[in-house]
């Protein structure tokens, strides 16, 4: 586990300055953000080739996780559902999520309001994993990982044109959103094997929503040099194609060398 750890921290990092934690659980990685009392990031631990089943062991070995601090858990997993706020009824979570996946026994549900409570992002956590986290942290909140990307899109919605497709890449998966006249029309998570799969899903959304391929704007977040995704490549297929970095709502204390190499959406923007 330790050999998979990458550490990014401020020049004057002291774990005793940490006032809260944010954990981002991706399918194959874990990012731990430590924040001071002013909500500035002072340290980040990145675990690659991470297995969620090993989290219990990590809670005792990682020095950021050893202290009982308020913690936010963001779970990037396929099991989630978007429910209009006016239709959401507490206690019906299993019914809503049944459309996304088969529900297991001993499951706990959580939801996050977005867009002035017009939308609820609903997901779940196994009772075993929740119990493991509650044994370490007395102040816990749970969110589906998509809420960071979605909250950013709602913040930027009035800068969108009439037909927009926006994609956030993380590892071998993407979040894909489509906005029609600045209203969210489609949002989902997809697995990808190559950059061509991004084109495939964009075309599916274009056909589904009857967008004009010559007019729709495609925006990509999280592209890397290794992926081969460039604006020149994208413009071979779409007239209006761009690579973007999200505006920042995250502050960092001085230091954090090589942080850009992480190429993580949440280093710029988080749901807070």
CSV table of C-alpha atoms in Angstrom, one decimal:
chain,number,residue,atom,x,y,z
A,1,UNK,CA,0.0,0.0,0.0
A,2,UNK,CA,2.7,2.5,1.0
A,3,UNK,CA,4.6,2.0,-2.2
A,4,UNK,CA,1.5,3.3,-4.1
A,5,UNK,CA,1.4,6.5,-2.1
A,6,UNK,CA,2.2,9.9,-3.6
A,7,UNK,CA,2.4,12.9,-1.2
A,8,UNK,CA,1.7,16.6,-2.1
A,9,UNK,CA,2.0,19.1,0.7
A,10,UNK,CA,2.7,22.7,1.6
A,11,UNK,CA,6.1,23.8,2.5
A,12,UNK,CA,5.1,24.2,6.1
A,13,UNK,CA,2.9,21.2,6.4
A,14,UNK,CA,2.0,20.0,9.9
A,15,UNK,CA,-0.6,17.3,10.3
A,16,UNK,CA,-1.7,19.1,13.5
A,17,UNK,CA,-2.9,22.0,11.4
A,18,UNK,CA,-5.5,19.7,9.7
A,19,UNK,CA,-9.0,20.7,10.6
A,20,UNK,CA,-11.0,18.5,8.2
A,21,UNK,CA,-10.6,15.8,5.5
A,22,UNK,CA,-12.1,15.1,2.1
A,23,UNK,CA,-11.7,11.6,0.7
A,24,UNK,CA,-12.3,10.9,-3.0
A,25,UNK,CA,-12.8,7.2,-3.6
A,26,UNK,CA,-12.3,6.4,-7.3
A,27,UNK,CA,-12.6,2.9,-8.8
A,28,UNK,CA,-8.8,2.4,-8.7
A,29,UNK,CA,-7.5,5.2,-6.6
A,30,UNK,CA,-8.0,7.3,-3.4
A,31,UNK,CA,-7.2,10.9,-2.8
A,32,UNK,CA,-7.2,12.4,0.7
A,33,UNK,CA,-7.3,16.1,1.0
A,34,UNK,CA,-6.3,17.7,4.4
A,35,UNK,CA,-7.6,21.2,5.0
A,36,UNK,CA,-6.8,23.7,7.7
A,37,UNK,CA,-9.3,25.8,9.7
A,38,UNK,CA,-9.6,28.2,6.8
A,39,UNK,CA,-10.5,25.4,4.4
A,40,UNK,CA,-7.1,25.8,2.5
A,41,UNK,CA,-5.6,22.5,1.4
A,42,UNK,CA,-2.4,21.8,3.2
A,43,UNK,CA,-1.7,18.2,2.1
A,44,UNK,CA,-2.9,15.5,-0.4
A,45,UNK,CA,-2.2,11.8,-0.3
A,46,UNK,CA,-2.8,9.9,-3.6
A,47,UNK,CA,-3.1,6.1,-3.5
A,48,UNK,CA,-2.9,4.5,-6.9
A,49,UNK,CA,-4.0,0.9,-7.6
A,50,UNK,CA,-6.3,1.3,-4.6
A,51,UNK,CA,-8.8,-1.3,-3.6
A,52,UNK,CA,-11.8,-0.1,-1.5
A,53,UNK,CA,-11.6,-3.3,0.6
A,54,UNK,CA,-8.2,-2.1,1.9
A,55,UNK,CA,-9.6,1.1,3.3
A,56,UNK,CA,-9.9,-0.3,6.8
A,57,UNK,CA,-6.2,-1.0,6.9
A,58,UNK,CA,-5.4,2.4,5.5
A,59,UNK,CA,-7.4,4.1,8.3
A,60,UNK,CA,-4.7,2.9,10.8
A,61,UNK,CA,-1.6,3.3,8.6
A,62,UNK,CA,-2.1,6.7,6.8
A,63,UNK,CA,-1.2,9.5,9.2
A,64,UNK,CA,-3.8,11.9,7.7
A,65,UNK,CA,-6.5,9.4,8.6
A,66,UNK,CA,-5.4,8.6,12.1
A,67,UNK,CA,-7.1,11.6,13.7
A,68,UNK,CA,-10.8,11.9,14.3
A,69,UNK,CA,-11.5,15.0,12.1
A,70,UNK,CA,-14.7,16.0,10.3
A,71,UNK,CA,-14.6,14.0,7.0
A,72,UNK,CA,-16.4,14.2,3.7
A,73,UNK,CA,-16.5,11.0,1.7
A,74,UNK,CA,-17.0,11.2,-2.1
A,75,UNK,CA,-17.7,7.9,-3.8
A,76,UNK,CA,-17.2,7.7,-7.5
A,77,UNK,CA,-19.2,4.6,-8.3
A,78,UNK,CA,-21.7,3.6,-11.0
A,79,UNK,CA,-24.6,3.2,-8.5
A,80,UNK,CA,-26.3,6.6,-8.4
A,81,UNK,CA,-29.4,8.3,-9.5
A,82,UNK,CA,-30.5,11.8,-10.2
A,83,UNK,CA,-34.0,12.6,-8.8
A,84,UNK,CA,-35.8,15.9,-9.3
A,85,UNK,CA,-36.1,17.7,-6.0
A,86,UNK,CA,-39.9,18.0,-6.2
A,87,UNK,CA,-40.2,14.3,-6.6
A,88,UNK,CA,-37.7,13.2,-4.0
A,89,UNK,CA,-39.2,11.5,-1.0
A,90,UNK,CA,-36.9,10.4,1.9
A,91,UNK,CA,-37.4,6.7,2.6
A,92,UNK,CA,-37.8,5.8,-1.1
A,93,UNK,CA,-34.1,5.7,-1.9
A,94,UNK,CA,-34.1,1.9,-2.6
A,95,UNK,CA,-36.8,2.4,-5.2
A,96,UNK,CA,-35.0,5.2,-6.9
A,97,UNK,CA,-31.7,3.3,-7.0
A,98,UNK,CA,-33.3,0.1,-8.2
A,99,UNK,CA,-33.3,1.6,-11.7
A,100,UNK,CA,-29.5,1.9,-11.5
A,101,UNK,CA,-28.6,-1.4,-9.9
A,102,UNK,CA,-29.9,-4.3,-7.8
A,103,UNK,CA,-30.1,-3.3,-4.2
A,104,UNK,CA,-28.3,-5.3,-1.6
A,105,UNK,CA,-29.3,-5.9,2.1
A,106,UNK,CA,-27.7,-3.8,4.8
A,107,UNK,CA,-27.3,-0.8,2.5
A,108,UNK,CA,-27.3,2.8,3.7
A,109,UNK,CA,-28.4,5.7,1.4
A,110,UNK,CA,-27.3,9.3,1.1
A,111,UNK,CA,-28.3,12.2,-1.1
A,112,UNK,CA,-26.8,15.6,-2.0
A,113,UNK,CA,-29.0,18.6,-3.1
A,114,UNK,CA,-27.8,20.6,-6.1
A,115,UNK,CA,-29.1,23.5,-8.2
A,116,UNK,CA,-31.0,25.1,-5.3
A,117,UNK,CA,-32.5,21.8,-4.3
A,118,UNK,CA,-33.9,21.2,-7.8
A,119,UNK,CA,-31.9,18.0,-8.0
A,120,UNK,CA,-31.0,15.3,-5.6
A,121,UNK,CA,-27.9,13.1,-6.3
A,122,UNK,CA,-28.6,9.8,-4.6
A,123,UNK,CA,-26.3,6.9,-3.9
A,124,UNK,CA,-25.5,4.2,-1.3
A,125,UNK,CA,-22.8,2.6,0.8
A,126,UNK,CA,-22.6,-0.8,2.2
A,127,UNK,CA,-23.3,-1.2,5.8
A,128,UNK,CA,-19.8,-2.7,6.3
A,129,UNK,CA,-17.9,0.1,4.7
A,130,UNK,CA,-20.0,2.7,6.5
A,131,UNK,CA,-19.4,1.0,9.8
A,132,UNK,CA,-15.6,1.0,9.1
A,133,UNK,CA,-15.6,4.7,8.5
A,134,UNK,CA,-17.8,5.6,11.4
A,135,UNK,CA,-15.4,3.7,13.7
A,136,UNK,CA,-12.7,6.2,12.7
A,137,UNK,CA,-14.7,9.5,12.2
A,138,UNK,CA,-17.4,10.8,14.4
A,139,UNK,CA,-18.4,13.6,12.0
A,140,UNK,CA,-19.1,12.1,8.5
A,141,UNK,CA,-20.9,13.2,5.4
A,142,UNK,CA,-21.3,11.1,2.3
A,143,UNK,CA,-21.7,12.3,-1.3
A,144,UNK,CA,-21.6,10.6,-4.7
A,145,UNK,CA,-18.4,11.6,-6.5
A,146,UNK,CA,-20.3,13.2,-9.4
A,147,UNK,CA,-21.5,16.1,-7.2
A,148,UNK,CA,-18.2,18.0,-7.7
A,149,UNK,CA,-18.5,18.0,-11.5
A,150,UNK,CA,-22.3,18.6,-11.5
A,151,UNK,CA,-22.0,21.5,-9.0
A,152,UNK,CA,-19.4,23.1,-11.3
A,153,UNK,CA,-21.6,22.7,-14.3
A,154,UNK,CA,-24.6,24.3,-12.6
A,155,UNK,CA,-22.3,27.1,-11.5
A,156,UNK,CA,-21.3,27.6,-15.2
A,157,UNK,CA,-24.6,26.9,-16.8
A,158,UNK,CA,-25.2,30.5,-17.9
A,159,UNK,CA,-22.0,30.4,-19.8
A,160,UNK,CA,-23.2,27.4,-21.8
A,161,UNK,CA,-24.6,27.7,-25.4
A,162,UNK,CA,-27.9,26.0,-26.4
A,163,UNK,CA,-26.3,22.6,-27.2
A,164,UNK,CA,-23.5,21.4,-24.9
A,165,UNK,CA,-21.9,18.1,-24.1
A,166,UNK,CA,-19.3,18.2,-21.3
A,167,UNK,CA,-17.1,15.2,-20.3
A,168,UNK,CA,-14.9,14.7,-17.3
A,169,UNK,CA,-12.3,11.9,-17.6
A,170,UNK,CA,-11.0,10.0,-14.7
A,171,UNK,CA,-9.0,6.9,-15.4
A,172,UNK,CA,-10.9,4.5,-17.6
A,173,UNK,CA,-14.3,6.2,-16.9
A,174,UNK,CA,-16.0,9.4,-17.7
A,175,UNK,CA,-18.9,11.5,-16.5
A,176,UNK,CA,-20.9,12.8,-19.5
A,177,UNK,CA,-23.4,15.6,-19.3
A,178,UNK,CA,-25.6,17.2,-21.9
A,179,UNK,CA,-27.3,20.6,-21.5
A,180,UNK,CA,-30.0,21.8,-23.8
A,181,UNK,CA,-30.8,25.5,-23.5
A,182,UNK,CA,-28.8,25.6,-20.2
A,183,UNK,CA,-30.9,22.9,-18.7
A,184,UNK,CA,-29.4,19.5,-17.7
A,185,UNK,CA,-30.8,16.9,-20.2
A,186,UNK,CA,-28.6,13.8,-19.6
A,187,UNK,CA,-26.0,12.8,-17.1
A,188,UNK,CA,-24.3,9.4,-16.7
A,189,UNK,CA,-21.1,7.5,-16.0
A,190,UNK,CA,-19.4,5.4,-18.7
A,191,UNK,CA,-16.4,3.1,-19.0
A,192,UNK,CA,-14.0,3.8,-21.8
A,193,UNK,CA,-11.2,1.8,-23.3
A,194,UNK,CA,-9.8,4.5,-25.7
A,195,UNK,CA,-10.3,8.1,-26.6
A,196,UNK,CA,-12.5,7.0,-29.5
A,197,UNK,CA,-15.1,5.9,-26.9
A,198,UNK,CA,-15.5,9.5,-25.9
A,199,UNK,CA,-16.5,10.2,-29.5
A,200,UNK,CA,-18.9,7.3,-29.4
A,201,UNK,CA,-20.7,8.5,-26.3
A,202,UNK,CA,-20.8,12.1,-27.6
A,203,UNK,CA,-22.4,10.9,-30.8
A,204,UNK,CA,-25.0,8.9,-28.8
A,205,UNK,CA,-26.0,12.0,-26.9
A,206,UNK,CA,-26.1,14.1,-30.0
A,207,UNK,CA,-28.5,11.5,-31.7
A,208,UNK,CA,-30.5,11.0,-28.5
A,209,UNK,CA,-31.1,14.8,-28.0
A,210,UNK,CA,-31.3,15.6,-31.7
A,211,UNK,CA,-28.4,18.1,-31.4
A,212,UNK,CA,-26.8,19.6,-34.5
A,213,UNK,CA,-23.4,18.1,-34.9
A,214,UNK,CA,-22.1,21.3,-36.6
A,215,UNK,CA,-23.4,23.4,-33.7
A,216,UNK,CA,-23.0,21.4,-30.5
A,217,UNK,CA,-20.0,22.3,-28.3
A,218,UNK,CA,-18.0,19.5,-26.8
A,219,UNK,CA,-15.9,20.3,-23.7
A,220,UNK,CA,-13.4,17.9,-22.2
A,221,UNK,CA,-12.0,18.0,-18.7
A,222,UNK,CA,-9.1,15.9,-17.5
A,223,UNK,CA,-7.4,15.1,-20.8
A,224,UNK,CA,-3.8,14.2,-20.6
A,225,UNK,CA,-0.9,14.2,-23.0
A,226,UNK,CA,-0.7,10.4,-22.7
A,227,UNK,CA,-4.4,10.0,-23.8
A,228,UNK,CA,-3.7,11.7,-27.1
A,229,UNK,CA,-6.8,13.8,-26.6
A,230,UNK,CA,-6.0,17.2,-28.1
A,231,UNK,CA,-8.1,20.0,-29.6
A,232,UNK,CA,-6.7,19.3,-33.0
A,233,UNK,CA,-7.8,15.7,-32.7
A,234,UNK,CA,-11.3,16.6,-31.5
A,235,UNK,CA,-11.8,19.2,-34.2
A,236,UNK,CA,-11.3,16.4,-36.8
A,237,UNK,CA,-14.8,15.2,-35.7
A,238,UNK,CA,-16.5,18.3,-34.2
A,239,UNK,CA,-16.4,21.9,-35.3
A,240,UNK,CA,-16.8,23.2,-31.7
A,241,UNK,CA,-14.4,21.1,-29.5
A,242,UNK,CA,-12.3,22.3,-26.6
A,243,UNK,CA,-10.2,21.2,-23.7
A,244,UNK,CA,-10.9,22.9,-20.4
A,245,UNK,CA,-9.6,23.2,-16.9
A,246,UNK,CA,-12.3,24.1,-14.3
A,247,UNK,CA,-12.2,27.4,-12.5
A,248,UNK,CA,-10.9,27.0,-9.0
A,249,UNK,CA,-12.8,27.2,-5.7
A,250,UNK,CA,-9.9,25.4,-3.9
A,251,UNK,CA,-7.1,27.3,-2.1
A,252,UNK,CA,-3.7,25.8,-1.4
A,253,UNK,CA,-1.1,27.0,1.0
A,254,UNK,CA,2.4,27.7,-0.5
A,255,UNK,CA,4.2,24.7,-2.0
A,256,UNK,CA,2.6,21.7,-3.6
A,257,UNK,CA,5.2,20.9,-6.2
A,258,UNK,CA,4.1,18.8,-9.1
A,259,UNK,CA,0.4,19.0,-8.1
A,260,UNK,CA,-0.5,19.5,-11.8
A,261,UNK,CA,0.7,16.0,-12.5
A,262,UNK,CA,-2.3,14.7,-10.5
A,263,UNK,CA,-4.7,16.0,-13.2
A,264,UNK,CA,-7.7,15.6,-10.9
A,265,UNK,CA,-10.9,17.6,-11.2
A,266,UNK,CA,-11.1,18.1,-7.4
A,267,UNK,CA,-7.7,19.8,-7.2
A,268,UNK,CA,-9.5,22.8,-8.8
A,269,UNK,CA,-13.2,22.4,-7.8
A,270,UNK,CA,-15.0,20.6,-5.0
A,271,UNK,CA,-18.5,20.5,-3.8
A,272,UNK,CA,-18.4,22.3,-0.4
